Coordinates of C-alpha atoms and ligand atoms in Angstrom, one line a residue:
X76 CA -35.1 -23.7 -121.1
X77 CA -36.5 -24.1 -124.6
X78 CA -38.8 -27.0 -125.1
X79 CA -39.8 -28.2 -128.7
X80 CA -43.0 -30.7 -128.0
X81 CA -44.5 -32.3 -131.5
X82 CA -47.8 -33.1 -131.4
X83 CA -50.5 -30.4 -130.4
X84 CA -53.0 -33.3 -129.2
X85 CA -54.1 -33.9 -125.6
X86 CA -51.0 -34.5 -124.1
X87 CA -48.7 -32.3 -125.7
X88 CA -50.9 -29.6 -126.0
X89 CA -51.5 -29.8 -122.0
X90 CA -47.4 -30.6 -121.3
X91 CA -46.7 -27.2 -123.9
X92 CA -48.8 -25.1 -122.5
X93 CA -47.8 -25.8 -118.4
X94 CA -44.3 -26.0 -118.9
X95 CA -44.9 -22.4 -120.9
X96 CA -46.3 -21.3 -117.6
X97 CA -43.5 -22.5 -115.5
X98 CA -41.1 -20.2 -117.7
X99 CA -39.9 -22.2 -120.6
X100 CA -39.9 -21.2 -124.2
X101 CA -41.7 -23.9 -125.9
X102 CA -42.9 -24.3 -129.6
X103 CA -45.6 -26.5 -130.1
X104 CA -45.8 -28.2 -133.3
X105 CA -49.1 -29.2 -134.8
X106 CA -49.3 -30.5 -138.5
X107 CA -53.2 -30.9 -138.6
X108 CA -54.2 -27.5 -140.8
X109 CA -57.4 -27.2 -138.6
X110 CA -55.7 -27.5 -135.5
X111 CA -53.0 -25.2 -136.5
X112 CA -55.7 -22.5 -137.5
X113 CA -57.6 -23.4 -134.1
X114 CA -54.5 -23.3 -131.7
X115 CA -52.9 -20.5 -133.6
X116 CA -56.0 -18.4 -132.6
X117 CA -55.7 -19.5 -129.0
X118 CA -58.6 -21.7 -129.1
X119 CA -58.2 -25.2 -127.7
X120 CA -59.8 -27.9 -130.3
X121 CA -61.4 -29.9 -126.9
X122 CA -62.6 -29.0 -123.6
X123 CA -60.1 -29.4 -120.8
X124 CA -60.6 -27.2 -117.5
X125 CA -58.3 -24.1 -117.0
X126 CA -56.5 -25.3 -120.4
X127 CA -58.2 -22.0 -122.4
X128 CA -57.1 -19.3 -120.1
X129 CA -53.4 -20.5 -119.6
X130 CA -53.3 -21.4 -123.5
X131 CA -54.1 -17.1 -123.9
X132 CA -51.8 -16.1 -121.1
X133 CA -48.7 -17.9 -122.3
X134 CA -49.2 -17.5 -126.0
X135 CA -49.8 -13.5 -125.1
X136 CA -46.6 -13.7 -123.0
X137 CA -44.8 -15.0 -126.3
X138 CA -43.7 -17.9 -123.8
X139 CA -45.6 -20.6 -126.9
X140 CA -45.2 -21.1 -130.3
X141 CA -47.6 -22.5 -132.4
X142 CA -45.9 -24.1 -135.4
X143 CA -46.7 -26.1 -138.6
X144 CA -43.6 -28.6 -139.0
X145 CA -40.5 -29.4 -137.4
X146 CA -37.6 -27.3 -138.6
X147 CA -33.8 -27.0 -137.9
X148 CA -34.5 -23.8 -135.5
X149 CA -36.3 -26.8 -133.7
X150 CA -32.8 -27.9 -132.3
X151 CA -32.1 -24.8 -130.5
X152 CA -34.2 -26.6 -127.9
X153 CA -33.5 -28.4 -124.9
X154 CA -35.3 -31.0 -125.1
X155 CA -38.2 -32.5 -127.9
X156 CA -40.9 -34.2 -126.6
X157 CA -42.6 -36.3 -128.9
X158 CA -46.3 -36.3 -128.1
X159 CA -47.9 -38.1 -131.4
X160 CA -51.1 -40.1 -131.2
X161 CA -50.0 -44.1 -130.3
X162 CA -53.5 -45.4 -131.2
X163 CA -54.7 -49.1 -130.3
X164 CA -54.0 -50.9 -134.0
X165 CA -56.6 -53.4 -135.1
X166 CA -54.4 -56.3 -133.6
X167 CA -54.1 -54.3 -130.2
X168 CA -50.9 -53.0 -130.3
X169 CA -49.9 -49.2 -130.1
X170 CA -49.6 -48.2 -133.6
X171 CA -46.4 -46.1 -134.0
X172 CA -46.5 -44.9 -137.5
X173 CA -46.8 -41.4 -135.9
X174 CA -44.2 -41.5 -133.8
X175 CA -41.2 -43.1 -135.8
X176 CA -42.2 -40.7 -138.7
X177 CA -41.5 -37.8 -136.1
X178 CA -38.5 -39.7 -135.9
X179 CA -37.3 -40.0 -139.4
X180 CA -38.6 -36.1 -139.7
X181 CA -35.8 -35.1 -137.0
X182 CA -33.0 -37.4 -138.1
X183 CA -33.5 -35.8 -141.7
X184 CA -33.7 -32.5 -140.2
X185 CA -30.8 -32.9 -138.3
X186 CA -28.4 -34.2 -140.9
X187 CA -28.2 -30.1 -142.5
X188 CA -28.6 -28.7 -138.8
X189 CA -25.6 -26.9 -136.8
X190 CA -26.2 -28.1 -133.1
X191 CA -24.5 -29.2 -129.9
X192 CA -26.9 -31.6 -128.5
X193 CA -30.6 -31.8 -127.7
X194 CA -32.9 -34.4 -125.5
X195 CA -35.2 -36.2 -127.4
X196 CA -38.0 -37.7 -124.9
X197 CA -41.2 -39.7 -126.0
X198 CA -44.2 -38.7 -123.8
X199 CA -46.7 -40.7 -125.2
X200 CA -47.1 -43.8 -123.6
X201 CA -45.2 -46.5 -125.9
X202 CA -44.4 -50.1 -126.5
X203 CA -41.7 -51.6 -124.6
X204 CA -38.6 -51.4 -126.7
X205 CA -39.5 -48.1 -128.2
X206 CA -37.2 -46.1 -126.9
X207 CA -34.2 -48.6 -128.0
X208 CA -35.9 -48.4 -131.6
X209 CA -35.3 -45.0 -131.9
X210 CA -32.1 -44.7 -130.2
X211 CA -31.1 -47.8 -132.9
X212 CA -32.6 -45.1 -135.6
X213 CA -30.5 -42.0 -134.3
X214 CA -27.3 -44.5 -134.2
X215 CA -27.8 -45.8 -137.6
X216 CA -28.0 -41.9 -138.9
X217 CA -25.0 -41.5 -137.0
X218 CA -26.2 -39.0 -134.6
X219 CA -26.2 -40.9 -131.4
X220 CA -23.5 -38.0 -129.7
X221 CA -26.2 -35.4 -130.9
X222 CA -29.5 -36.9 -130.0
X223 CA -29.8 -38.2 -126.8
X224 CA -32.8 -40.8 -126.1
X225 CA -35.4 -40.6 -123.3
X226 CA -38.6 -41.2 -121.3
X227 CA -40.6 -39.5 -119.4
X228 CA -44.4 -40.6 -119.2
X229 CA -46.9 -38.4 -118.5
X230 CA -49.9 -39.4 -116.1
X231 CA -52.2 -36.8 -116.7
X232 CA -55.9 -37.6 -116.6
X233 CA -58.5 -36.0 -118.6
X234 CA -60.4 -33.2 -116.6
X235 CA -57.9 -32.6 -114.5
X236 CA -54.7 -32.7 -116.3
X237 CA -53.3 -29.2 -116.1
X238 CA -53.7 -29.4 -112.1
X239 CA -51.7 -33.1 -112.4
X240 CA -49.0 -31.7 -114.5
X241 CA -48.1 -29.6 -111.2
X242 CA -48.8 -31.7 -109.0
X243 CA -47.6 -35.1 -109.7
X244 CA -47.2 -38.5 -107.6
X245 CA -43.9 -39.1 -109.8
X246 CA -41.3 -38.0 -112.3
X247 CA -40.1 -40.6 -114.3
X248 CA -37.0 -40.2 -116.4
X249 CA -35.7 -43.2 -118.3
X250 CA -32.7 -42.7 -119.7
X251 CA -28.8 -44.5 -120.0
X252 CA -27.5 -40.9 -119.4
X253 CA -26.9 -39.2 -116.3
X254 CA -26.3 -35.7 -118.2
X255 CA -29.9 -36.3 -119.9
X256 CA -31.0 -37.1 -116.1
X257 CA -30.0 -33.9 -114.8
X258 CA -31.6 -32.0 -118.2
X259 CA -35.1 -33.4 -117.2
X260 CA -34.5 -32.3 -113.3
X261 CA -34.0 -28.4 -114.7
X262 CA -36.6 -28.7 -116.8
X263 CA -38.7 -30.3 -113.6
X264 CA -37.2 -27.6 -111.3
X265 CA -40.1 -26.0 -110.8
X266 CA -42.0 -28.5 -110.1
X267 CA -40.3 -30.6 -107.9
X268 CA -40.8 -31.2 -104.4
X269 CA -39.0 -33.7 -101.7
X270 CA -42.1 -35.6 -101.5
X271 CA -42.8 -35.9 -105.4
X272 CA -39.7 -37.8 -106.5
X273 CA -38.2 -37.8 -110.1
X274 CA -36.8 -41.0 -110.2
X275 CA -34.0 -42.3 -112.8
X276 CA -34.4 -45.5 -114.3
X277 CA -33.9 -47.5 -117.6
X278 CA -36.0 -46.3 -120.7
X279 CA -37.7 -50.2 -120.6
X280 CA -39.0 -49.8 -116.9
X281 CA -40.0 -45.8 -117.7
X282 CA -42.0 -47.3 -120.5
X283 CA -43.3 -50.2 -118.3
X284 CA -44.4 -48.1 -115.6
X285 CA -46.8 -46.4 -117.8
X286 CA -48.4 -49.2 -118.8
X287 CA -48.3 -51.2 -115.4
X288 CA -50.1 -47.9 -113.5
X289 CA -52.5 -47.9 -115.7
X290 CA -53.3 -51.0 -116.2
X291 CA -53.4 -52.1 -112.3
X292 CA -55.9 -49.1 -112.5
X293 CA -58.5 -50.6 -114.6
X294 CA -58.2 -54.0 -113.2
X295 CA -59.0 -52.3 -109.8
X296 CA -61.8 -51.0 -111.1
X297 CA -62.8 -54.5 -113.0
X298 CA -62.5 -56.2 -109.9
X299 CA -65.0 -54.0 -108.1
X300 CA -67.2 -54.1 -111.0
X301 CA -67.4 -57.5 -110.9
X302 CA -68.1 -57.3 -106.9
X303 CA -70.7 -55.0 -107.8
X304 CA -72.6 -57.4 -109.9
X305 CA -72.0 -59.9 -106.8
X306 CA -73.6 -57.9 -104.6
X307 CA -76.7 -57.4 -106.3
X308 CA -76.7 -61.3 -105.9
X309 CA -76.0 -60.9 -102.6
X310 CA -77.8 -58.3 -101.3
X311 CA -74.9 -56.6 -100.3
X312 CA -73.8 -52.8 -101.0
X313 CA -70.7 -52.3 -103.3
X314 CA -70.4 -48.2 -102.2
X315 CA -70.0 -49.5 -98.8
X316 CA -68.0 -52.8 -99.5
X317 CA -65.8 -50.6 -101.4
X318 CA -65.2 -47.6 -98.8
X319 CA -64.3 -50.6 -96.3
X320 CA -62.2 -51.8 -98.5
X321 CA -60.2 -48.3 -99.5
X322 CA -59.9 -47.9 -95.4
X323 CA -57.2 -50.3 -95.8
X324 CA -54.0 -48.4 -96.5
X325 CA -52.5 -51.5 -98.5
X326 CA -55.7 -51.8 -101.1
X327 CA -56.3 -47.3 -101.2
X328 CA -59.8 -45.7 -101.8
X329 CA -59.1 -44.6 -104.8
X330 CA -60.3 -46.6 -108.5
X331 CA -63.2 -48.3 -106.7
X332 CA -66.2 -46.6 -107.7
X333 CA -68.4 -49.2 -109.7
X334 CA -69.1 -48.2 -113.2
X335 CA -70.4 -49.4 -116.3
X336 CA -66.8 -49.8 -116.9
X337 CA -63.9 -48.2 -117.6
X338 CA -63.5 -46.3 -120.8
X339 CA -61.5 -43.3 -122.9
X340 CA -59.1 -43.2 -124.9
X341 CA -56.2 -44.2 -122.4
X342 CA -57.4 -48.0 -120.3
X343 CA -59.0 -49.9 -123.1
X344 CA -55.7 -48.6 -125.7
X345 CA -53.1 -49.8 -122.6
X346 CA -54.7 -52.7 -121.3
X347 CA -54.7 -54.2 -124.4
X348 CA -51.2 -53.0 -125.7
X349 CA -49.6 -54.3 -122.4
X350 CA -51.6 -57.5 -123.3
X351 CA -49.5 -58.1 -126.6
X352 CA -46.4 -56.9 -125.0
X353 CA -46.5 -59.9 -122.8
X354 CA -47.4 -62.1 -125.5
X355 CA -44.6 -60.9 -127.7
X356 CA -42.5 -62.2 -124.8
X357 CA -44.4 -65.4 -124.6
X358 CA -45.8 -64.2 -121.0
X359 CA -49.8 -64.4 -121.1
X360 CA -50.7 -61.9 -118.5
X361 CA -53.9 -63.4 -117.2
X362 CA -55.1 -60.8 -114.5
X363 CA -55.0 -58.2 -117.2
X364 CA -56.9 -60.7 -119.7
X365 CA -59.3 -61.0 -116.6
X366 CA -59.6 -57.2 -116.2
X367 CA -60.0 -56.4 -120.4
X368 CA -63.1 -59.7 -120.6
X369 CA -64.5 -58.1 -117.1
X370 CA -64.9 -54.5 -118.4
X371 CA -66.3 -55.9 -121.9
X372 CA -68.7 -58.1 -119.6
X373 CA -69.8 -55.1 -117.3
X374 CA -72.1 -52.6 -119.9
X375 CA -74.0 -56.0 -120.8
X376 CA -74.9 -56.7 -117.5
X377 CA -75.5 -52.8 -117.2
X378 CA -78.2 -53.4 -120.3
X379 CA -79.6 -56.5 -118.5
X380 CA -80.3 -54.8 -115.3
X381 CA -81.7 -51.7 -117.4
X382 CA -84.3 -54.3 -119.1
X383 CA -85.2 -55.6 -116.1
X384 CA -86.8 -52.8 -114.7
X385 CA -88.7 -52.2 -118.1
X386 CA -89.8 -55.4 -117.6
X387 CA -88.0 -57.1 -120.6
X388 CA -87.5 -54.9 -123.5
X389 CA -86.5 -51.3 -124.6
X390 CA -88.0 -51.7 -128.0
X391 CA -90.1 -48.7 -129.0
X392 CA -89.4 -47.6 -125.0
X393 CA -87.7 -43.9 -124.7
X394 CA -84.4 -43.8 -122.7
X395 CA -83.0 -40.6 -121.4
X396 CA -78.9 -40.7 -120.5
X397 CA -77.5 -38.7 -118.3
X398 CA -74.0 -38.4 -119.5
X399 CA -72.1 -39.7 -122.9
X400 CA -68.8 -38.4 -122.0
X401 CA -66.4 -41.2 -120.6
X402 CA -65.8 -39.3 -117.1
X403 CA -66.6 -35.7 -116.0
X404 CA -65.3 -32.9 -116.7
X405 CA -63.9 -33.9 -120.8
X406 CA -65.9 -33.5 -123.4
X407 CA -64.5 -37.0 -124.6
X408 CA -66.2 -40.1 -126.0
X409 CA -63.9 -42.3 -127.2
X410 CA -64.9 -45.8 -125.5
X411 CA -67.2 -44.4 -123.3
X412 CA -69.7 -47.2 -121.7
X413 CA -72.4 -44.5 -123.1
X414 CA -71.3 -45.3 -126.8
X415 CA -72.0 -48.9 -126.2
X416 CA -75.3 -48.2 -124.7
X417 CA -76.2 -45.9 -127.5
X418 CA -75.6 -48.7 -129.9
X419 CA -77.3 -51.6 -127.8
X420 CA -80.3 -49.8 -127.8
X421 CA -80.9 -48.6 -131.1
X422 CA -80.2 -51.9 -132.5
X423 CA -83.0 -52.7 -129.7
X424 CA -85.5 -50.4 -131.3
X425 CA -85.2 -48.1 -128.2
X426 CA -85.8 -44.3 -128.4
X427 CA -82.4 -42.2 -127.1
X428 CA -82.9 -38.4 -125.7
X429 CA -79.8 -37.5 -124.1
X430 CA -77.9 -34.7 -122.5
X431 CA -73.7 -33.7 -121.2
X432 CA -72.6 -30.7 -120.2
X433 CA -69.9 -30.4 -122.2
X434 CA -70.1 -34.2 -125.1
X435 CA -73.4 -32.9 -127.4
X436 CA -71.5 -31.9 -129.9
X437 CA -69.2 -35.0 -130.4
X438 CA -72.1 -37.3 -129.8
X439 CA -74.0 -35.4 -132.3
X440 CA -71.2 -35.9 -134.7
X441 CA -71.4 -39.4 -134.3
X442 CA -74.7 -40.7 -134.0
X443 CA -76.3 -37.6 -136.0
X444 CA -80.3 -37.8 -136.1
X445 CA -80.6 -41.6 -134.6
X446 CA -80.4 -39.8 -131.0
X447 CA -81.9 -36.5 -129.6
X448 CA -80.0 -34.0 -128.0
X449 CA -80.9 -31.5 -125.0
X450 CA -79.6 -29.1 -122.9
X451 CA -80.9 -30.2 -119.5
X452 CA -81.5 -33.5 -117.6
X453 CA -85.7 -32.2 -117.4
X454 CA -86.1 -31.9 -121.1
X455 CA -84.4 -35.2 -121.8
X456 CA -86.9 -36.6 -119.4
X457 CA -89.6 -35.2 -121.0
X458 CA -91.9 -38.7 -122.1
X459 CA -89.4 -41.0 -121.1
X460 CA -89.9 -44.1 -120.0
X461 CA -86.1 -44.4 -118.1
X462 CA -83.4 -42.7 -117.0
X463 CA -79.9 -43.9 -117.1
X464 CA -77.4 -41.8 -115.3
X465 CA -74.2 -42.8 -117.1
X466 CA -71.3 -40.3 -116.2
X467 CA -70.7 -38.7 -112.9
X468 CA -71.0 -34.9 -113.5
X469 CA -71.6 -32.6 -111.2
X470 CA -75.1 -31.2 -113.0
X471 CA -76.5 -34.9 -112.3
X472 CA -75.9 -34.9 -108.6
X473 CA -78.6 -32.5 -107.3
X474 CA -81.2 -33.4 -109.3
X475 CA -85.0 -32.5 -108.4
X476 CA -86.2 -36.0 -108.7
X477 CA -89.9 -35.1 -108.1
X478 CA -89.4 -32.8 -111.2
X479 CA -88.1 -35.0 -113.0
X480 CA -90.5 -37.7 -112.7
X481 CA -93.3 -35.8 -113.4
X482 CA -92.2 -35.3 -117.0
X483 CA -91.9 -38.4 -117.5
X484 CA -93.8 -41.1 -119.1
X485 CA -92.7 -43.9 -116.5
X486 CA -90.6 -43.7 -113.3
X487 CA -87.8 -45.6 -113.7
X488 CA -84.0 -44.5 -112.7
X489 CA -81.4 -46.6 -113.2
X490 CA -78.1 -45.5 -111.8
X491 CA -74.6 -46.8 -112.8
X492 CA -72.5 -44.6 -110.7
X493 CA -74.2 -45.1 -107.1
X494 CA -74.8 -41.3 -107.0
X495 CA -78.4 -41.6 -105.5
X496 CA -79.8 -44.0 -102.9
X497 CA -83.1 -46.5 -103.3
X498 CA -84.2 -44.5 -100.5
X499 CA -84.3 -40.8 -102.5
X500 CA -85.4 -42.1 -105.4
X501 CA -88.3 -44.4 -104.3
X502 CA -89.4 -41.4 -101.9
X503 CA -89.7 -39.3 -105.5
X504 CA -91.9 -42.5 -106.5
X505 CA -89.2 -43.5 -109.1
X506 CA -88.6 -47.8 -108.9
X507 CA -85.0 -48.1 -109.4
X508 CA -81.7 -50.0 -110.2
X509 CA -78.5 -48.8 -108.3
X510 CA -75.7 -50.6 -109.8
X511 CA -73.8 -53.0 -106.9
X512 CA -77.7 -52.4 -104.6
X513 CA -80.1 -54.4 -106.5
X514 CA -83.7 -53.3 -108.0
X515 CA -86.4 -51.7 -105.9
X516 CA -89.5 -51.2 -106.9
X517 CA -91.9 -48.8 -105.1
X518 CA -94.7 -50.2 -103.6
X519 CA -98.1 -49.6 -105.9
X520 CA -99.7 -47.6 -103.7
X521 CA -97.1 -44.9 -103.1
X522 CA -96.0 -44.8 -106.5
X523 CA -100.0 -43.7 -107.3
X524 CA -99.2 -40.7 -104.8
X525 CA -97.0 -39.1 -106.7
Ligands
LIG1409 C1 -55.9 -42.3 -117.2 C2 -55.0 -42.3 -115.9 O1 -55.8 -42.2 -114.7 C3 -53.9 -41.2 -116.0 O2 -53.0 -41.3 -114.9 C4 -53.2 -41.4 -117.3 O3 -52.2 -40.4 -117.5 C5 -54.1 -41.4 -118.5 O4 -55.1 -42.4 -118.3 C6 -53.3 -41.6 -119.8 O5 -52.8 -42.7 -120.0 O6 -53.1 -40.6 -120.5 P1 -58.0 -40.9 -117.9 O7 -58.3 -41.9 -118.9 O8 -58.1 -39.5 -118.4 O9 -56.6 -41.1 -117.2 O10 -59.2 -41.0 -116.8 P2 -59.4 -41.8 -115.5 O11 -59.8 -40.8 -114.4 O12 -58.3 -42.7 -115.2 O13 -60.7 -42.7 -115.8 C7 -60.7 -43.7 -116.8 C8 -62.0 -44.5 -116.9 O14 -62.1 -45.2 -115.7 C9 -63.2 -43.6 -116.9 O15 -64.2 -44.2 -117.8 C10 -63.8 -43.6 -115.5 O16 -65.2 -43.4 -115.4 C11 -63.4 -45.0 -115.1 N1 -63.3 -45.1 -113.6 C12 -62.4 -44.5 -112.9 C13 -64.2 -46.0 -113.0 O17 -65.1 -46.6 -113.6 N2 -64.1 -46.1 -111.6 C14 -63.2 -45.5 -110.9 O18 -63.1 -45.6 -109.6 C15 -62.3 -44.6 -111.5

């Protein structure tokens, strides 16, 4: 089939390039200049695993175009998938000025074009009502038997998004149209197995869904945030509450890893959008209030506990962080807890060497000179006085703790995604914080062994 996806950004970039390597002709359209230049070169503007290689193969297999605007060849497609930015507007709410521009871009487009019929999809996630909008758009331009309305969420997460887009839990088509339904299942083909259903349902509950998965996502993961900080009360142990918990096939193991909360450029945006979509409809949605005020809460308790264990201030301390990225695996810090560490602590008068694997650069670009970069966890440590371990990556998880505190100019580890143990650490003489286990401090005369 031939696909026409606008927007050369995370998501469409990642939906172009996989449905290029299922078979179908796509063009990829990217107004940015620099992008253009980038993509048009086969290099991906961001890191996302296996994304690089697949972006050469199917460009060299002429199965993906690269191209600057949307043009009446454009409706030689099958379908267009809009794939704009929707970013969180100061009030909250998605801001759409992307998207209905794409719109008014194809209605124009379309008024001098010679074509049958094409499937026009948002795969952003949007607002409620959105795809009605645009249908009320295409109606008013007297185009509605040309231009066919849809949506199809995607639900890809960062760092692993080209394996989700084959292997998804769900297809979700909303659409009035049972022709448009059976468009979207070719173009699915592929894919689609018995036991991952593509499911046909109104364009409102599609563009609900989004919202509702990801948003009972991050108030799983508030609500076991805000155990965590209980069981440092308690004495109790959050990794093990929460694996008890997730052995229960009704709550699921999955989203209940304790965190200094949840961040990127997806949760915070939708919590809060799905937030103003129930007030717009006079519903206050309380449990996602709850979750949004939880996650806000969870990097100042996060700071507290750090201070703690430097005995009351950071000022004119050095603190290494593992980790500014807002997972593993992305090179992506937008709302990343480590961003609102990085700022607590230079307005603290703290002293920040870091290191990622794969977020210097966009840290870098952010906080320029105010933080010190390096390229591995032992020369970050180097004089500090703490370590934070902040995001989950893989480099983090095997590290030689004896090394590590010998460079340093204090043994303290605090770590904010339970990959070490009280036990490990303390035994490498470092007193510690384990987020959801409490402080432990090692005894005076077996810290002076090591
Ligand atoms: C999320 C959803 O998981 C995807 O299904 C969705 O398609 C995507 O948003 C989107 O709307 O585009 P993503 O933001 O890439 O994907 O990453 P997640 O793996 O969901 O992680 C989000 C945040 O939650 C991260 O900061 C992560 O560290 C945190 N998290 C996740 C926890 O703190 N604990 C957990 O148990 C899981």
């Amino acid at each position: 089939m031939n696909i026409t996806i606008i927007g050369g950004g995370y998501v469409g970039l990642v939906s172009a390039v996989c449905f290029a390597d299922m078979g179908h002709f796509v063009t990829c359209i990217e107004n940015n200049p620099k992008k253009h230049t980038l993509l048009q070169s086969k290099e991906v503007p961001f890191f996302e695993p296996e994304l690089s290689e697949k972006l050469s193969h199917v460009c060299n297999a002429d199965r993906l175009t690269i191209a600057p605007g949307f043009t009446d060849n454009d409706f030689n497609a099958d379908v267009i998938i809009l794939a704009v930015g929707t970013p969180m507007s100061d009030s909250g709410e998605a801001d759409l000025t992307y998207l209905f521009n794409a719109v008014k871009d194809i209605i124009a487009t379309a008024k001098g074009a010679d074509f049958e019929r094409v499937v026009l999809t948002t795969k952003s996630t949007v607002p409620v009502g959105t795809g009605r909008k645009i249908n009320a758009m295409i109606q008013e331009a007297q185009l509605s038997d040309k231009i066919l309305v849809a949506s199809n969420p995607e639900f890809l997460r960062e760092g692993s998004a080209v394996y989700d887009f084959f292997h998804p839990d769900r297809i979700i088509i909303g659409t009035d149209s049972t022709t448009v339904f059976e468009t979207f299942k070719q173009l699915y083909k592929g894919l689609h197995k018995d036991t991952r259903p593509i499911v046909h349902v109104s364009l409102e509950t599609a563009e609900l869904s989004k919202y509702a998965a990801n948003t009972f996502l991050a108030t799983k993961i508030s609500f076991i945030n805000e155990l965590a900080i209980l069981c440092d009360q308690l004495g109790a142990d959050i990794k093990q509450t929460a694996k008890l918990m997730g052995l229960d096939g009704r709550i699921g193991k999955y989203f209940l890893n304790p965190s200094p909360g949840y961040g990127g450029s997806c949760f915070p945006k939708d919590t809060h959008a799905l937030q103003s979509i129930g007030k717009h409809q006079d519903v206050h949605l309380n449990v996602v209030s709850a979750a949004i005020s939880a996650n806000d809460h969870q990097i100042h308790y996060c700071i507290s506990q750090l201070k703690t264990l430097l005995h009351g201030t950071v000022a004119d301390k050095t603190v290494t962080i593992l980790g500014t990225s807002f997972k593993p695996n992305t090179d992506d810090i937008r709302e990343s807890a480590s961003l609102k560490l990085i700022d607590a602590l230079l307005s603290d008068g703290a002293n920040i060497q870091f290191t990622d694997p794969k977020a210097i650069d966009n840290t870098m670009a952010l906080y320029g000179s105010k933080v010190t970069p390096f390229s591995s966890s032992y020369n970050a440590a180097e004089n500090s006085d703490a370590i934070v371990l902040m995001t989950e990556w893989n480099a983090f998880r095997s590290l030689d703790l004896p090394r590590l505190k010998r460079v340093m100019n204090q043994a303290n580890f605090i770590d904010f995604r339970l990959i070490y143990s009280h036990d490990e650490l303390s035994s490498a003489g470092f007193n510690s914080y384990i987020l959801g286990k409490g402080h432990h401090r090692v005894p005076q005369n077996v810290s002076s062994l090591n």
